[in-house]
């Protein structure tokens, strides 16, 4: 009877230890002039990305005779083994279209992206469609290591589109970018 | 197609005595004329940086705003060969504009070609 | 073994008692009353030796220490890399010294004992803190292979089976700066703690 009760209590203790996450690998110290113990430490870092460094854009009092273009360097960080990522852009127009509006008046714009900084043209993005196969050159999550920014975002409005706008009216919108790891 | 023309020599004239040729109005200094000047460079006005979080997906947004300066284009169309023509004025500002004739243009000699200068300004 | 003739000498079996051996040798040549006294001395010595073998601290400071109650640290999958990840544990640190004092030294499995976790060739550093108070989530930062001295234990038994159940805190932390710049993967390492009496 006592043997059975002992075995039941031992099993209960083992189950409790497993539930608490206690791992048997730790070694305890012995009584002595020095006592040494050791533990194992483990951690898992999942795939993560970060997009930063974006700036608002304002084409003010633009001359309709010429295209309007804004290129900016942005920071994209990816911690995957390939440092790969994809980017998806959505506008604030109907169906995520890349349009700016003033009440019922609208004007379209285009969005381009490239995986290196300092560029003034890149791959044309379609609203809601991911541009994949990009690789980040950033060495940390905030691109703080010198000239470390890793991508270019280019927004353009054609002269033809500008000429269709009403003068002295402000057309506005929002461009949203989503980056995911690859 | 409307074009923005600044050089009068680019305007076709039907010829003929008395035919008025419309020259492109050039804004004169000191006049309340069409806005002109140095072409604005399309550049970013960075209000604030935008950043997404370090996450499985990182999302960030930015605002875009655009406005255009008031402009108009003037072109001439010949209604008849060697006959009178029409001057087409198109503007991108949604209100009225006026056309006034510059009187000094009629100080030209009586003989020979004559030039009539019209100033087009938004109201 | 006592000297004298085998028939007359008191047979004394006390372990390792030089004084008893010498006394027994003299007692073998003395009257019976004296031989009884020697026998009593040997028995007392045996009892004292037995008590010391049981390790009872109540009798004398042994200048020995013991570290028990350690548990492995598993951070799991860290969802938020923008925040520090901290794991603390209470353990039993016993120091049988006149002041219950001890020092502690930590060594990691990184190069030169550095506090590093590894995933292949990738490194994820961590830091280690210690305090002589149980139940804490912060303490004195340790440097690899540098003793933290002047610590005092409240434990009264070498495995804390009576008195305070724990007497110190070990804190292991992964900082957000390291996490946010770490490559994805599974990292592992070990931490060795060496305690010495003071």
Short mmCIF file of N, CA, C and O in Angstrom, two decimals, chain A residues 21-50 77-83 139-144, chain C residues 63-79 81 117 122 126 158 170 172 174 180-197:
data_model
loop_
_atom_site.label_atom_id
_atom_site.label_comp_id
_atom_site.label_asym_id
_atom_site.label_seq_id
_atom_site.Cartn_x
_atom_site.Cartn_y
_atom_site.Cartn_z
N UNK A 21 7.14 23.68 -16.43
CA UNK A 21 8.22 23.97 -17.37
C UNK A 21 9.59 23.69 -16.80
O UNK A 21 10.59 24.09 -17.37
N UNK A 22 9.65 23.07 -15.65
CA UNK A 22 10.96 22.79 -15.07
C UNK A 22 11.67 21.75 -15.90
O UNK A 22 11.13 20.71 -16.21
N UNK A 23 12.86 22.05 -16.30
CA UNK A 23 13.61 21.14 -17.15
C UNK A 23 14.64 20.44 -16.30
O UNK A 23 15.22 21.03 -15.39
N UNK A 24 14.88 19.19 -16.58
CA UNK A 24 15.78 18.43 -15.72
C UNK A 24 17.24 18.71 -16.01
O UNK A 24 18.10 18.11 -15.41
N UNK A 25 17.59 19.61 -16.97
CA UNK A 25 18.97 19.76 -17.38
C UNK A 25 19.78 20.57 -16.39
O UNK A 25 21.01 20.51 -16.42
N UNK A 26 19.17 21.36 -15.54
CA UNK A 26 19.92 22.17 -14.60
C UNK A 26 20.67 21.27 -13.63
O UNK A 26 20.16 20.23 -13.20
N UNK A 27 21.89 21.65 -13.31
CA UNK A 27 22.66 20.89 -12.34
C UNK A 27 22.80 21.71 -11.07
O UNK A 27 23.09 22.92 -11.12
N UNK A 28 22.62 21.04 -9.94
CA UNK A 28 22.69 21.74 -8.65
C UNK A 28 24.09 21.60 -8.08
O UNK A 28 24.83 20.66 -8.39
N UNK A 29 24.44 22.55 -7.22
CA UNK A 29 25.76 22.49 -6.60
C UNK A 29 25.78 21.55 -5.41
O UNK A 29 24.75 21.25 -4.80
N UNK A 30 26.97 21.09 -5.09
CA UNK A 30 27.17 20.24 -3.91
C UNK A 30 27.73 21.10 -2.79
O UNK A 30 28.25 22.19 -3.01
N UNK A 31 27.63 20.58 -1.60
CA UNK A 31 28.19 21.28 -0.44
C UNK A 31 29.69 21.17 -0.50
O UNK A 31 30.24 20.06 -0.60
N UNK A 32 30.38 22.29 -0.44
CA UNK A 32 31.83 22.23 -0.50
C UNK A 32 32.43 23.60 -0.33
O UNK A 32 31.72 24.59 -0.12
N UNK A 33 33.71 23.67 -0.42
CA UNK A 33 34.38 24.97 -0.31
C UNK A 33 34.03 25.86 -1.50
O UNK A 33 34.17 27.08 -1.42
N UNK A 34 33.65 25.24 -2.59
CA UNK A 34 33.02 25.94 -3.71
C UNK A 34 31.85 25.10 -4.16
O UNK A 34 31.90 23.86 -4.10
N UNK A 35 30.82 25.76 -4.59
CA UNK A 35 29.64 25.04 -5.06
C UNK A 35 29.28 25.58 -6.44
O UNK A 35 29.15 26.79 -6.63
N UNK A 36 29.15 24.66 -7.40
CA UNK A 36 28.93 25.05 -8.78
C UNK A 36 27.62 24.46 -9.29
O UNK A 36 27.37 23.26 -9.13
N UNK A 37 26.79 25.29 -9.89
CA UNK A 37 25.58 24.83 -10.53
C UNK A 37 25.49 25.44 -11.92
O UNK A 37 26.18 26.42 -12.24
N UNK A 38 24.64 24.87 -12.76
CA UNK A 38 24.51 25.42 -14.10
C UNK A 38 23.09 25.25 -14.59
O UNK A 38 22.36 24.35 -14.14
N UNK A 39 22.71 26.13 -15.52
CA UNK A 39 21.38 26.07 -16.12
C UNK A 39 21.52 26.24 -17.63
O UNK A 39 22.51 26.80 -18.11
N UNK A 40 20.55 25.75 -18.35
CA UNK A 40 20.45 25.98 -19.79
C UNK A 40 19.48 27.14 -20.03
O UNK A 40 18.49 27.31 -19.28
N UNK A 41 19.77 27.91 -21.05
CA UNK A 41 18.92 29.05 -21.41
C UNK A 41 18.56 28.92 -22.88
O UNK A 41 19.43 28.62 -23.71
N UNK A 42 17.28 29.10 -23.21
CA UNK A 42 16.86 29.00 -24.60
C UNK A 42 15.87 30.10 -24.95
O UNK A 42 15.11 30.57 -24.11
N UNK A 43 15.92 30.54 -26.21
CA UNK A 43 14.99 31.56 -26.70
C UNK A 43 14.84 31.39 -28.20
O UNK A 43 15.77 30.97 -28.88
N UNK A 44 13.66 31.73 -28.69
CA UNK A 44 13.39 31.66 -30.11
C UNK A 44 12.95 33.03 -30.60
O UNK A 44 12.05 33.64 -30.03
N UNK A 45 13.62 33.50 -31.65
CA UNK A 45 13.30 34.80 -32.25
C UNK A 45 12.54 34.55 -33.54
O UNK A 45 13.07 33.92 -34.46
N UNK A 46 11.31 35.03 -33.66
CA UNK A 46 10.53 34.78 -34.87
C UNK A 46 10.89 35.75 -35.98
O UNK A 46 11.60 36.74 -35.76
N UNK A 47 10.36 35.48 -37.18
CA UNK A 47 10.56 36.40 -38.30
C UNK A 47 9.89 37.74 -38.00
O UNK A 47 8.73 37.78 -37.60
N UNK A 48 10.63 38.79 -38.23
CA UNK A 48 10.09 40.12 -37.97
C UNK A 48 10.59 41.10 -39.02
O UNK A 48 11.69 40.97 -39.55
N UNK A 49 9.76 42.14 -39.28
CA UNK A 49 10.16 43.22 -40.19
C UNK A 49 9.78 44.54 -39.55
O UNK A 49 8.96 44.59 -38.63
N UNK A 50 10.40 45.59 -40.04
CA UNK A 50 10.01 46.93 -39.59
C UNK A 50 10.23 47.92 -40.73
O UNK A 50 11.28 47.90 -41.37
N UNK A 77 13.67 46.78 -42.46
CA UNK A 77 14.49 45.78 -41.76
C UNK A 77 13.79 44.44 -41.80
O UNK A 77 12.59 44.35 -41.56
N UNK A 78 14.53 43.41 -42.11
CA UNK A 78 14.01 42.05 -42.08
C UNK A 78 15.03 41.19 -41.38
O UNK A 78 16.22 41.25 -41.69
N UNK A 79 14.57 40.37 -40.41
CA UNK A 79 15.53 39.55 -39.66
C UNK A 79 15.58 38.10 -40.12
O UNK A 79 16.12 37.24 -39.44
N UNK A 80 14.98 37.82 -41.29
CA UNK A 80 15.04 36.44 -41.77
C UNK A 80 16.44 36.12 -42.25
O UNK A 80 17.26 37.01 -42.46
N UNK A 81 16.69 34.86 -42.49
CA UNK A 81 18.03 34.45 -42.88
C UNK A 81 18.44 35.07 -44.22
O UNK A 81 19.62 35.31 -44.46
N UNK A 82 17.47 35.35 -45.07
CA UNK A 82 17.77 35.98 -46.36
C UNK A 82 17.56 37.48 -46.31
O UNK A 82 17.85 38.17 -47.29
N UNK A 83 17.05 38.00 -45.20
CA UNK A 83 16.69 39.42 -45.07
C UNK A 83 15.68 39.83 -46.13
O UNK A 83 15.60 40.97 -46.52
N UNK A 139 21.41 47.06 -41.56
CA UNK A 139 22.14 46.27 -40.57
C UNK A 139 21.49 46.30 -39.20
O UNK A 139 21.90 45.57 -38.31
N UNK A 140 20.49 47.14 -39.02
CA UNK A 140 19.72 47.09 -37.78
C UNK A 140 18.32 47.59 -38.06
O UNK A 140 18.03 48.09 -39.15
N UNK A 141 17.46 47.46 -37.06
CA UNK A 141 16.02 47.68 -37.28
C UNK A 141 15.67 49.13 -37.57
O UNK A 141 14.60 49.40 -38.11
N UNK A 142 16.54 50.05 -37.22
CA UNK A 142 16.22 51.46 -37.44
C UNK A 142 17.14 52.11 -38.45
O UNK A 142 17.13 53.31 -38.61
N UNK A 143 17.95 51.30 -39.14
CA UNK A 143 18.87 51.82 -40.14
C UNK A 143 19.74 52.94 -39.57
O UNK A 143 19.97 53.96 -40.22
N UNK A 144 20.21 52.75 -38.35
CA UNK A 144 20.95 53.82 -37.70
C UNK A 144 22.44 53.76 -37.97
O UNK A 144 23.18 54.62 -37.54
N UNK C 63 32.78 26.63 6.72
CA UNK C 63 33.26 27.40 5.57
C UNK C 63 32.93 26.70 4.26
O UNK C 63 33.74 26.68 3.32
N UNK C 64 31.75 26.11 4.24
CA UNK C 64 31.30 25.47 3.01
C UNK C 64 30.04 26.18 2.53
O UNK C 64 29.29 26.77 3.29
N UNK C 65 29.82 26.04 1.24
CA UNK C 65 28.66 26.67 0.61
C UNK C 65 27.95 25.65 -0.26
O UNK C 65 28.52 24.60 -0.62
N UNK C 66 26.71 25.99 -0.59
CA UNK C 66 25.98 25.10 -1.49
C UNK C 66 24.93 25.92 -2.25
O UNK C 66 24.23 26.77 -1.64
N UNK C 67 24.83 25.60 -3.53
CA UNK C 67 23.87 26.27 -4.43
C UNK C 67 22.91 25.23 -4.97
O UNK C 67 23.34 24.28 -5.64
N UNK C 68 21.63 25.39 -4.66
CA UNK C 68 20.62 24.45 -5.14
C UNK C 68 19.36 25.20 -5.56
O UNK C 68 19.25 26.41 -5.35
N UNK C 69 18.43 24.47 -6.12
CA UNK C 69 17.16 25.08 -6.53
C UNK C 69 17.22 25.76 -7.87
O UNK C 69 16.31 26.51 -8.23
N UNK C 70 18.29 25.51 -8.65
CA UNK C 70 18.40 26.13 -9.97
C UNK C 70 17.43 25.48 -10.95
O UNK C 70 17.20 24.27 -10.91
N UNK C 71 16.90 26.29 -11.85
CA UNK C 71 16.03 25.79 -12.92
C UNK C 71 16.50 26.37 -14.25
O UNK C 71 16.98 27.51 -14.31
N UNK C 72 16.34 25.60 -15.31
CA UNK C 72 16.65 26.10 -16.64
C UNK C 72 15.72 27.27 -16.98
O UNK C 72 14.63 27.40 -16.44
N UNK C 73 16.20 28.12 -17.87
CA UNK C 73 15.42 29.30 -18.29
C UNK C 73 15.01 29.14 -19.74
O UNK C 73 15.86 29.01 -20.62
N UNK C 74 13.70 29.14 -19.98
CA UNK C 74 13.18 29.04 -21.34
C UNK C 74 12.36 30.28 -21.66
O UNK C 74 11.31 30.50 -21.07
N UNK C 75 12.83 31.08 -22.57
CA UNK C 75 12.09 32.27 -22.95
C UNK C 75 10.98 31.96 -23.96
O UNK C 75 10.09 32.77 -24.18
N UNK C 76 11.07 30.80 -24.59
CA UNK C 76 10.08 30.47 -25.60
C UNK C 76 10.24 31.36 -26.82
O UNK C 76 11.29 31.95 -27.06
N UNK C 77 9.17 31.44 -27.61
CA UNK C 77 9.17 32.32 -28.79
C UNK C 77 8.78 33.72 -28.35
O UNK C 77 7.70 33.93 -27.81
N UNK C 78 9.65 34.66 -28.61
CA UNK C 78 9.44 36.03 -28.13
C UNK C 78 8.64 36.80 -29.18
O UNK C 78 9.14 37.16 -30.23
N UNK C 79 7.39 37.08 -28.87
CA UNK C 79 6.53 37.76 -29.83
C UNK C 79 6.88 39.23 -29.97
O UNK C 79 6.81 39.80 -31.06
N UNK C 81 9.69 41.83 -29.83
CA UNK C 81 11.14 42.04 -29.79
C UNK C 81 11.49 43.46 -29.38
O UNK C 81 12.66 43.79 -29.25
N UNK C 117 23.90 33.56 -26.07
CA UNK C 117 23.19 32.43 -26.64
C UNK C 117 23.58 32.35 -28.11
O UNK C 117 23.87 33.36 -28.73
N UNK C 122 25.29 32.82 -35.13
CA UNK C 122 24.67 34.06 -34.65
C UNK C 122 24.66 34.08 -33.13
O UNK C 122 24.50 33.06 -32.47
N UNK C 126 22.89 38.10 -23.49
CA UNK C 126 21.95 38.27 -22.39
C UNK C 126 22.73 38.82 -21.20
O UNK C 126 23.96 38.85 -21.21
N UNK C 158 21.44 23.55 4.21
CA UNK C 158 22.17 23.58 2.94
C UNK C 158 21.27 23.44 1.73
O UNK C 158 21.64 23.88 0.63
N UNK C 170 18.10 34.89 -9.00
CA UNK C 170 18.91 34.94 -10.22
C UNK C 170 18.01 35.49 -11.32
O UNK C 170 16.90 35.01 -11.53
N UNK C 172 17.83 36.60 -15.38
CA UNK C 172 18.40 36.52 -16.73
C UNK C 172 17.53 37.36 -17.65
O UNK C 172 16.30 37.23 -17.64
N UNK C 174 17.02 39.26 -21.65
CA UNK C 174 17.33 39.55 -23.05
C UNK C 174 16.82 40.95 -23.33
O UNK C 174 15.62 41.21 -23.19
N UNK C 180 15.71 43.22 -31.00
CA UNK C 180 15.18 43.86 -32.21
C UNK C 180 16.14 43.77 -33.37
O UNK C 180 15.73 43.95 -34.52
N UNK C 181 17.39 43.52 -33.09
CA UNK C 181 18.37 43.40 -34.16
C UNK C 181 18.83 41.97 -34.38
O UNK C 181 19.75 41.74 -35.16
N UNK C 182 18.20 41.02 -33.69
CA UNK C 182 18.61 39.62 -33.80
C UNK C 182 17.98 38.97 -35.02
O UNK C 182 16.83 39.23 -35.36
N UNK C 183 18.74 38.10 -35.65
CA UNK C 183 18.20 37.33 -36.75
C UNK C 183 17.25 36.28 -36.19
O UNK C 183 17.43 35.78 -35.08
N UNK C 184 16.25 35.93 -37.00
CA UNK C 184 15.30 34.92 -36.57
C UNK C 184 15.99 33.58 -36.39
O UNK C 184 16.92 33.24 -37.12
N UNK C 185 15.56 32.83 -35.37
CA UNK C 185 16.15 31.52 -35.14
C UNK C 185 16.00 31.10 -33.69
O UNK C 185 15.47 31.84 -32.86
N UNK C 186 16.49 29.90 -33.38
CA UNK C 186 16.44 29.36 -32.03
C UNK C 186 17.82 29.45 -31.41
O UNK C 186 18.79 28.94 -31.97
N UNK C 187 17.91 30.11 -30.28
CA UNK C 187 19.17 30.37 -29.61
C UNK C 187 19.26 29.58 -28.31
O UNK C 187 18.25 29.41 -27.61
N UNK C 188 20.46 29.12 -27.96
CA UNK C 188 20.64 28.36 -26.74
C UNK C 188 22.02 28.63 -26.16
O UNK C 188 22.96 29.00 -26.88
N UNK C 189 22.13 28.44 -24.85
CA UNK C 189 23.41 28.59 -24.17
C UNK C 189 23.29 28.09 -22.75
O UNK C 189 22.23 27.61 -22.31
N UNK C 190 24.39 28.17 -22.02
CA UNK C 190 24.37 27.75 -20.62
C UNK C 190 24.96 28.84 -19.75
O UNK C 190 25.73 29.70 -20.21
N UNK C 191 24.59 28.80 -18.49
CA UNK C 191 25.11 29.72 -17.49
C UNK C 191 25.58 28.89 -16.30
O UNK C 191 24.81 28.08 -15.77
N UNK C 192 26.81 29.08 -15.93
CA UNK C 192 27.39 28.37 -14.79
C UNK C 192 27.62 29.35 -13.66
O UNK C 192 28.15 30.45 -13.88
N UNK C 193 27.22 28.94 -12.47
CA UNK C 193 27.36 29.79 -11.29
C UNK C 193 28.27 29.09 -10.29
O UNK C 193 28.08 27.91 -9.98
N UNK C 194 29.26 29.81 -9.80
CA UNK C 194 30.22 29.27 -8.84
C UNK C 194 30.15 30.13 -7.58
O UNK C 194 30.32 31.35 -7.63
N UNK C 195 29.90 29.45 -6.47
CA UNK C 195 29.77 30.15 -5.20
C UNK C 195 30.96 29.80 -4.32
O UNK C 195 31.40 28.63 -4.25
N UNK C 196 31.50 30.79 -3.64
CA UNK C 196 32.60 30.55 -2.72
C UNK C 196 32.31 31.20 -1.38
O UNK C 196 31.59 32.20 -1.30
N UNK C 197 32.83 30.66 -0.28
CA UNK C 197 32.55 31.20 1.05
C UNK C 197 33.33 32.49 1.30
O UNK C 197 34.41 32.70 0.74
#
